[in-house]
XYZ file of C-alpha atoms in Angstrom:
534
model
C 102.171 67.875 225.430
C 101.226 71.562 225.509
C 100.910 72.166 221.781
C 100.775 70.203 218.556
C 102.113 71.664 215.355
C 99.922 71.552 212.276
C 102.117 69.050 210.541
C 101.283 65.496 209.576
C 103.251 62.431 208.575
C 103.258 58.680 208.259
C 104.668 56.055 210.618
C 104.739 52.306 211.082
C 101.812 51.184 213.255
C 102.445 47.433 213.078
C 102.761 47.338 216.873
C 99.468 49.171 217.436
C 95.861 47.924 217.443
C 92.767 50.113 217.354
C 90.731 47.099 218.461
C 92.994 46.091 221.306
C 90.845 43.420 222.916
C 91.185 41.321 219.783
C 94.560 40.416 221.292
C 93.325 38.775 224.533
C 90.364 37.246 222.717
C 92.778 35.816 220.136
C 94.878 34.342 222.931
C 91.725 32.881 224.453
C 90.767 31.385 221.067
C 94.177 29.698 220.971
C 93.774 28.511 224.542
C 90.459 26.727 223.915
C 91.629 25.300 220.608
C 89.181 27.208 218.392
C 91.717 28.028 215.697
C 93.074 24.483 215.631
C 89.554 23.077 215.347
C 88.878 25.195 212.278
C 92.162 24.141 210.702
C 91.534 20.447 211.380
C 87.862 20.126 210.479
C 86.892 22.831 207.996
C 87.777 21.776 204.451
C 86.899 24.374 201.807
C 87.705 23.603 198.176
C 89.735 26.693 197.354
C 93.403 27.199 196.536
C 95.767 29.054 198.832
C 97.752 32.043 197.592
C 98.697 34.198 200.582
C 95.952 33.103 203.004
C 94.341 29.716 203.443
C 90.540 29.434 203.178
C 90.366 28.676 206.915
C 92.334 31.835 207.734
C 89.790 33.849 205.749
C 86.905 32.204 207.638
C 88.616 33.002 210.942
C 88.986 36.599 209.761
C 85.240 36.695 209.062
C 84.685 35.384 212.590
C 87.019 38.053 214.006
C 85.198 40.770 212.047
C 81.959 39.767 213.782
C 83.311 39.959 217.328
C 85.072 43.222 216.397
C 81.705 44.726 215.413
C 82.378 45.133 211.689
C 78.993 45.798 210.059
C 79.991 44.217 206.736
C 82.883 42.536 204.952
C 84.316 45.644 203.338
C 84.917 47.208 206.778
C 87.731 44.733 207.397
C 89.943 46.687 204.983
C 90.126 49.647 207.348
C 89.657 47.915 210.697
C 91.407 44.551 210.438
C 93.831 44.490 207.498
C 96.155 47.177 208.977
C 96.010 45.519 212.428
C 99.043 43.213 212.468
C 99.060 43.027 216.261
C 95.551 41.557 216.344
C 96.353 39.289 213.393
C 99.316 37.842 215.291
C 97.046 37.010 218.236
C 94.847 35.069 215.807
C 97.859 33.180 214.357
C 98.161 35.191 211.145
C 100.816 37.561 209.831
C 98.202 39.901 208.401
C 94.477 39.691 207.754
C 93.326 39.214 204.171
C 91.632 41.803 201.972
C 87.826 41.900 202.090
C 87.511 40.585 198.532
C 89.277 37.366 199.541
C 87.029 36.941 202.590
C 83.962 37.443 200.426
C 85.231 34.933 197.872
C 85.659 32.130 200.407
C 82.071 32.496 201.639
C 80.878 31.984 198.054
C 82.596 28.573 198.066
C 80.630 27.188 201.022
C 78.966 23.801 200.490
C 76.526 21.725 202.595
C 79.523 19.663 203.774
C 81.133 22.841 205.133
C 77.943 23.582 207.071
C 78.141 20.137 208.691
C 81.805 20.728 209.508
C 80.978 24.073 211.148
C 78.210 22.397 213.167
C 80.668 19.832 214.521
C 83.152 22.584 215.399
C 80.406 24.454 217.244
C 79.284 21.281 219.035
C 82.814 20.422 220.137
C 83.372 23.897 221.585
C 79.932 23.871 223.216
C 80.641 20.486 224.808
C 83.916 21.756 226.242
C 82.998 25.295 227.324
C 79.236 25.472 227.864
C 77.851 26.506 231.248
C 74.471 25.012 230.309
C 76.023 21.537 230.340
C 77.117 22.159 233.934
C 73.632 23.201 235.011
C 72.210 20.825 237.703
C 70.485 18.012 235.819
C 67.571 17.836 238.259
C 66.751 21.547 237.984
C 64.871 22.947 235.012
C 67.157 24.158 232.265
C 64.896 26.748 230.659
C 65.392 26.815 226.894
C 63.700 29.578 224.919
C 62.772 28.949 221.300
C 61.929 31.634 218.774
C 61.938 32.409 215.061
C 62.889 35.726 213.531
C 62.683 37.128 210.028
C 65.686 38.318 208.047
C 64.188 40.538 205.332
C 65.709 41.539 202.024
C 64.423 43.950 199.400
C 61.095 42.666 198.041
C 62.203 43.516 194.510
C 65.577 41.774 194.745
C 66.122 38.631 192.691
C 69.735 37.989 193.643
C 69.216 36.530 197.127
C 69.188 32.790 196.551
C 66.269 30.993 198.218
C 64.630 34.143 199.590
C 60.833 33.881 199.716
C 57.848 35.892 200.837
C 56.598 35.246 204.352
C 55.772 36.895 207.649
C 58.683 39.115 208.731
C 58.167 40.381 212.283
C 55.149 42.660 211.768
C 54.411 42.511 208.061
C 54.711 40.204 205.103
C 57.978 40.543 203.272
C 60.685 38.743 201.345
C 63.622 37.122 203.046
C 64.678 34.255 205.272
C 63.864 32.809 208.691
C 66.254 31.968 211.527
C 65.002 29.743 214.343
C 67.079 29.551 217.543
C 67.207 27.746 220.875
C 68.689 29.883 223.647
C 69.120 29.738 227.401
C 69.341 33.137 229.046
C 70.039 34.490 232.505
C 73.492 33.744 233.892
C 74.148 31.252 231.081
C 73.421 33.344 227.989
C 74.218 30.633 225.442
C 72.676 29.820 222.087
C 72.430 26.124 221.235
C 72.343 26.757 217.502
C 69.986 27.780 214.742
C 67.981 26.629 211.754
C 68.013 28.621 208.523
C 65.095 28.537 206.070
C 63.401 30.557 203.315
C 60.858 33.154 204.410
C 57.900 30.790 203.983
C 58.943 28.633 206.968
C 56.724 28.514 210.070
C 58.170 28.012 213.529
C 55.807 25.126 214.398
C 57.391 23.018 211.633
C 60.883 23.540 213.093
C 60.147 22.333 216.622
C 61.338 18.749 216.113
C 64.666 19.894 214.638
C 65.093 22.324 217.533
C 64.452 19.580 220.087
C 66.981 17.305 218.388
C 69.520 20.151 218.484
C 68.815 20.806 222.167
C 69.222 17.140 223.083
C 72.453 16.931 221.093
C 73.848 19.895 223.011
C 72.813 19.297 226.628
C 71.022 15.958 227.089
C 67.537 14.456 226.978
C 64.486 14.551 229.263
C 64.217 11.513 231.552
C 60.996 10.215 229.988
C 60.655 7.508 227.351
C 59.300 7.744 223.801
C 56.404 5.394 224.615
C 53.710 8.038 224.005
C 55.242 9.126 220.722
C 55.475 5.538 219.486
C 51.846 4.983 220.477
C 50.796 8.014 218.428
C 52.737 6.669 215.427
C 51.005 3.292 215.771
C 47.663 5.079 215.880
C 48.485 6.873 212.611
C 49.488 3.567 211.040
C 46.187 2.003 212.123
C 44.237 4.896 210.605
C 46.181 4.560 207.347
C 45.389 0.843 207.194
C 41.688 1.530 207.830
C 41.635 4.067 205.015
C 43.323 1.551 202.734
C 40.686 -1.070 203.511
C 37.883 1.439 202.934
C 39.441 2.419 199.608
C 39.650 -1.227 198.549
C 36.016 -1.719 199.555
C 34.945 1.261 197.403
C 36.838 -0.135 194.412
C 35.126 -3.491 194.817
C 31.731 -1.745 194.984
C 32.616 0.208 191.852
C 33.511 -3.037 190.089
C 30.113 -4.563 190.982
C 28.126 -1.420 190.165
C 26.133 -1.544 186.923
C 25.707 2.151 186.251
C 28.690 4.084 184.976
C 27.730 7.134 187.051
C 27.840 5.042 190.234
C 31.163 3.560 189.188
C 32.611 7.048 188.705
C 31.383 8.243 192.148
C 32.825 5.212 193.926
C 36.074 5.545 191.983
C 36.473 9.170 193.101
C 35.801 8.207 196.712
C 38.377 5.429 196.516
C 40.916 7.864 195.065
C 40.341 10.355 197.911
C 40.725 7.588 200.481
C 43.941 6.458 198.786
C 45.288 10.006 198.905
C 44.494 10.342 202.613
C 46.027 6.932 203.331
C 49.179 7.852 201.394
C 49.562 11.096 203.332
C 49.225 9.215 206.614
C 51.740 6.615 205.488
C 54.223 9.350 204.592
C 53.615 10.920 207.989
C 54.195 7.531 209.643
C 57.454 7.075 207.714
C 58.637 10.546 208.775
C 57.608 9.857 212.384
C 59.524 6.578 212.450
C 62.631 8.390 211.246
C 62.126 10.942 214.013
C 61.813 8.129 216.568
C 65.095 6.656 215.325
C 66.858 10.014 215.608
C 65.635 10.592 219.164
C 66.443 6.984 220.067
C 70.018 7.336 218.841
C 70.454 10.448 221.004
C 68.716 9.172 224.109
C 70.495 5.838 224.104
C 73.767 7.593 224.999
C 72.666 11.011 226.274
C 72.674 12.009 229.943
C 69.269 12.784 231.398
C 68.376 16.405 232.075
C 65.189 18.190 233.106
C 64.424 20.678 230.305
C 61.664 23.291 230.155
C 60.806 24.589 226.680
C 59.477 28.154 226.689
C 57.975 29.659 223.539
C 55.557 32.245 222.197
C 52.272 31.669 220.375
C 54.055 30.515 217.226
C 55.027 27.355 219.087
C 51.733 27.089 220.967
C 49.662 25.110 218.470
C 47.863 21.949 219.562
C 50.267 19.931 217.419
C 53.301 21.410 219.208
C 51.751 20.864 222.640
C 50.948 17.235 221.806
C 54.429 16.672 220.392
C 56.130 17.984 223.542
C 53.934 15.818 225.749
C 54.623 12.774 223.573
C 58.388 13.361 223.796
C 58.349 13.885 227.566
C 59.216 17.571 227.757
C 58.135 20.125 230.314
C 57.029 23.353 228.666
C 55.500 26.785 229.059
C 53.892 28.030 225.864
C 51.539 30.783 224.873
C 48.512 29.318 223.133
C 48.398 29.786 219.390
C 44.767 30.855 218.982
C 43.299 33.973 220.665
C 39.847 32.668 219.675
C 40.380 29.671 221.956
C 41.317 32.026 224.794
C 38.214 34.161 224.201
C 35.988 31.082 224.221
C 37.559 29.869 227.469
C 37.025 33.301 229.053
C 33.275 33.080 228.620
C 33.008 30.660 231.532
C 35.134 32.727 233.948
C 33.390 34.807 236.637
C 34.747 38.279 237.350
C 35.882 37.330 240.878
C 38.090 34.562 239.445
C 40.371 37.046 237.709
C 43.590 37.845 239.633
C 45.233 41.238 238.935
C 48.756 40.947 237.552
C 49.222 44.655 236.858
C 46.794 47.530 236.178
C 46.219 46.308 232.609
C 46.456 42.525 232.899
C 44.654 39.856 234.922
C 44.997 36.076 234.986
C 42.714 33.195 235.887
C 43.583 29.587 236.724
C 41.717 26.995 234.667
C 43.637 23.968 235.909
C 44.269 20.854 233.783
C 41.834 20.910 230.854
C 41.701 19.230 227.464
C 42.022 21.863 224.774
C 40.202 21.308 221.460
C 41.784 18.466 219.417
C 44.463 17.805 222.077
C 44.843 14.188 223.195
C 46.021 15.089 226.694
C 44.829 17.451 229.442
C 47.260 20.273 230.234
C 47.269 23.038 232.799
C 45.940 26.255 231.272
C 46.101 29.786 232.657
C 43.953 32.432 231.004
C 45.080 36.027 230.581
C 43.124 39.213 229.947
C 44.581 42.534 228.848
C 42.699 45.819 228.671
C 42.694 47.767 225.426
C 42.186 51.455 224.641
C 38.522 50.796 223.921
C 36.347 50.710 227.073
C 34.901 47.326 227.989
C 37.077 45.643 225.357
C 39.802 43.139 226.249
C 42.294 40.920 224.509
C 42.663 37.352 225.740
C 45.540 34.890 225.717
C 46.248 31.575 227.390
C 49.357 29.875 228.707
C 49.676 26.096 228.490
C 52.180 24.347 230.729
C 53.238 21.202 232.551
C 54.316 23.232 235.600
C 52.011 22.343 238.549
C 50.095 25.119 240.291
C 51.817 24.258 243.586
C 55.144 25.190 241.958
C 54.044 28.328 240.091
C 50.738 30.067 240.775
C 49.149 32.047 237.884
C 51.008 35.255 238.763
C 54.382 33.526 239.033
C 53.687 31.598 235.838
C 53.065 34.768 233.836
C 56.246 36.318 235.269
C 58.155 33.236 234.188
C 56.698 33.472 230.693
C 57.514 37.187 230.428
C 61.136 36.351 231.252
C 61.440 34.941 227.723
C 62.282 38.499 226.702
C 65.882 37.321 227.056
C 65.708 35.508 223.715
C 64.214 38.584 222.083
C 67.128 40.640 223.443
C 69.516 37.959 222.166
C 68.033 38.164 218.656
C 68.408 41.960 218.660
C 72.026 41.575 219.737
C 72.725 39.106 216.954
C 71.199 41.399 214.359
C 72.477 44.774 215.524
C 75.730 44.078 217.401
C 77.152 41.059 215.578
C 75.454 42.471 212.457
C 73.847 39.272 211.229
C 71.108 41.299 209.570
C 73.736 42.459 207.070
C 74.299 39.561 204.705
C 77.922 39.153 203.631
C 76.912 37.208 200.506
C 73.742 36.382 198.561
C 74.052 32.646 197.990
C 71.964 30.442 200.298
C 74.715 28.272 201.787
C 76.993 31.273 202.251
C 74.301 33.157 204.168
C 73.584 30.118 206.342
C 77.296 29.679 207.048
C 77.749 33.293 208.165
C 74.655 33.079 210.393
C 75.873 29.893 212.094
C 79.324 31.455 212.441
C 77.639 34.455 214.061
C 75.887 32.212 216.603
C 79.237 30.644 217.442
C 80.683 34.160 217.773
C 77.978 34.969 220.336
C 78.948 32.002 222.500
C 82.641 32.722 222.051
C 82.247 36.318 223.244
C 80.138 35.084 226.152
C 82.826 32.609 227.225
C 85.742 34.956 226.499
C 84.508 37.905 228.544
C 83.883 35.573 231.522
C 87.450 34.301 231.301
C 89.183 37.577 230.450
C 87.437 39.527 233.214
C 87.093 36.631 235.696
C 86.668 37.782 239.273
C 85.671 41.349 238.316
C 82.237 42.949 237.884
C 82.907 43.249 234.141
C 82.754 39.464 233.792
C 78.971 39.899 233.632
C 78.930 42.668 231.029
C 76.623 42.226 228.061
C 77.671 41.208 224.574
C 76.845 44.693 223.263
C 79.118 46.406 225.782
C 81.949 43.985 225.098
C 81.792 44.398 221.314
C 81.007 48.107 221.145
C 83.025 49.380 224.142
C 85.689 46.973 225.376
C 86.804 45.993 221.884
C 87.487 49.648 221.063
C 90.220 49.987 223.684
C 93.525 50.415 221.800
C 96.669 48.425 222.533
C 100.272 48.276 221.445
C 103.123 45.813 221.627
C 106.316 46.699 223.514
C 109.627 44.860 223.571
C 110.194 43.421 227.034
C 113.410 41.558 226.376
C 115.195 39.542 223.766
C 112.438 38.491 221.286
C 109.803 38.936 224.039
C 106.908 41.337 223.544
C 104.137 42.374 225.869
C 100.829 44.015 225.033
C 100.019 47.229 226.876
C 96.713 49.049 227.234
C 95.932 52.638 228.346
C 95.846 52.947 232.133
C 92.754 55.175 231.983
C 90.535 52.432 230.526
C 88.233 50.686 232.996
C 88.280 47.611 230.771
C 92.082 47.505 230.757
C 92.145 47.920 234.546
C 89.682 45.044 234.955
C 91.748 42.907 232.561
C 94.898 43.486 234.626
C 93.023 42.832 237.857
C 91.714 39.508 236.515
C 95.043 38.384 235.094
C 96.984 39.219 238.244
C 94.936 36.506 239.945
C 95.858 33.857 237.391
C 99.621 34.135 236.882
C 99.948 33.154 233.198
C 101.754 34.847 230.123
C 102.879 38.416 230.476
C 101.056 41.648 229.886
C 101.830 45.168 231.073
C 99.922 48.302 231.840
C 99.769 51.293 231.110
C 100.862 53.753 228.365
C 103.399 55.467 230.613
C 107.068 55.162 231.450
C 107.818 51.441 231.858
C 110.264 51.968 234.700
C 107.662 53.791 236.818
C 104.199 52.406 236.243
C 104.218 49.329 234.008
C 103.469 46.051 235.739
C 104.427 42.762 234.148
C 101.568 40.331 234.574
C 100.543 37.002 233.148
C 97.860 36.127 230.676
C 96.337 32.702 229.981
């Protein structure tokens, strides 16, 4: 093609896709039953005109893995793409206004239905569930802020709270994630911006146990702590009754008033403890119901200082978890550092040193736990910042240096959160109603796992099987494709021969011998190879 005339026209592009890898990912979605699961289990109260509500939800899902930054982008990227739509069992994708409308109809029941869809797929496809049960499955936990405009009043349920570095208005998303070769998210919890990560730990642990199994220890310690709370509540009740009896016998009105106020305070404290006991008993029942049928698995919870409070440490020990947490209070770390001699500090890098404290009982903690102290130099001479790591990992398994390296490896969950926000575009809310936002976020977490599983399958046996989510969405997805007629009512999908992703796809599929695909965009009789797919 030596020259192109300056003339332009229109043609039918129904057999062409600008986001070509939506075709193999659509075939993979059919293969694992994702589309059927949505059709069977997701029931949205909305009439069907040209597209069913489930088809619109699937289109929203497809827009995420295709890298669409918002709903309106589907009009230019997905609606004209009939080839991709066919791979996802639709004649044509719906207009963005219809996709937006279905998300406004989401109810709490739909959220439960999506959770069960996600759990079913996770149970069938997850690599974490195949991890050796006697080796630590390291699960990172973290909370991130999802800010909105501080002056906006249209985001339902948005509230002021700590958003990354500053206070702002928005929401919080708390996730459990296992990184490394697995790269899977177990799920998430969505809350207004006032939520604190320490209050979400129990729900995260229940989610983790639902997904992959339970630690092999009993709930004996947790039950003992509940019984202790109940005993304290009963003591407070008896003291309150004693104060009321004293007030009844007192002759002076002033004395009666004082004793009455004391009895009221004791009643309030007893009531709070009783409510805490009731909540704790419900928690015991929920863990019991899981652990009665769950397989045992050794799990290590890894979290930052937000999860490192004494309450969180005690809770994990009560429930039988191994953990590696950064302590919540830097003041505690500074106080602990006062008793450390200079020769006890071990250099980690030019700016950071660590010191082994061994098993110690931190303030207000019922149990001793191994503590490693850290010291980081600042720009001011002779001034340092201190932190401490609290863990159940014995020193013989991880010395202080190795322990800090293991903690620093939690950067994988921070990278995951950035990917969710910037690649799958979860920071861009598709709607402004609370349940709709939560639904799209949970759908985005499922999209992350789906892409993770799909790229392993599509590129199996090639180096690209280990590519990151960002590369898959932003690079591989952009490879174009077109459908060609192979025979009577038989079409194949062809990709450009110059694409490394298309070459890897062909290489992987040639090893499987499934449905047919051909490569490349050249004369069929010379260069195209008919190969199988799924």
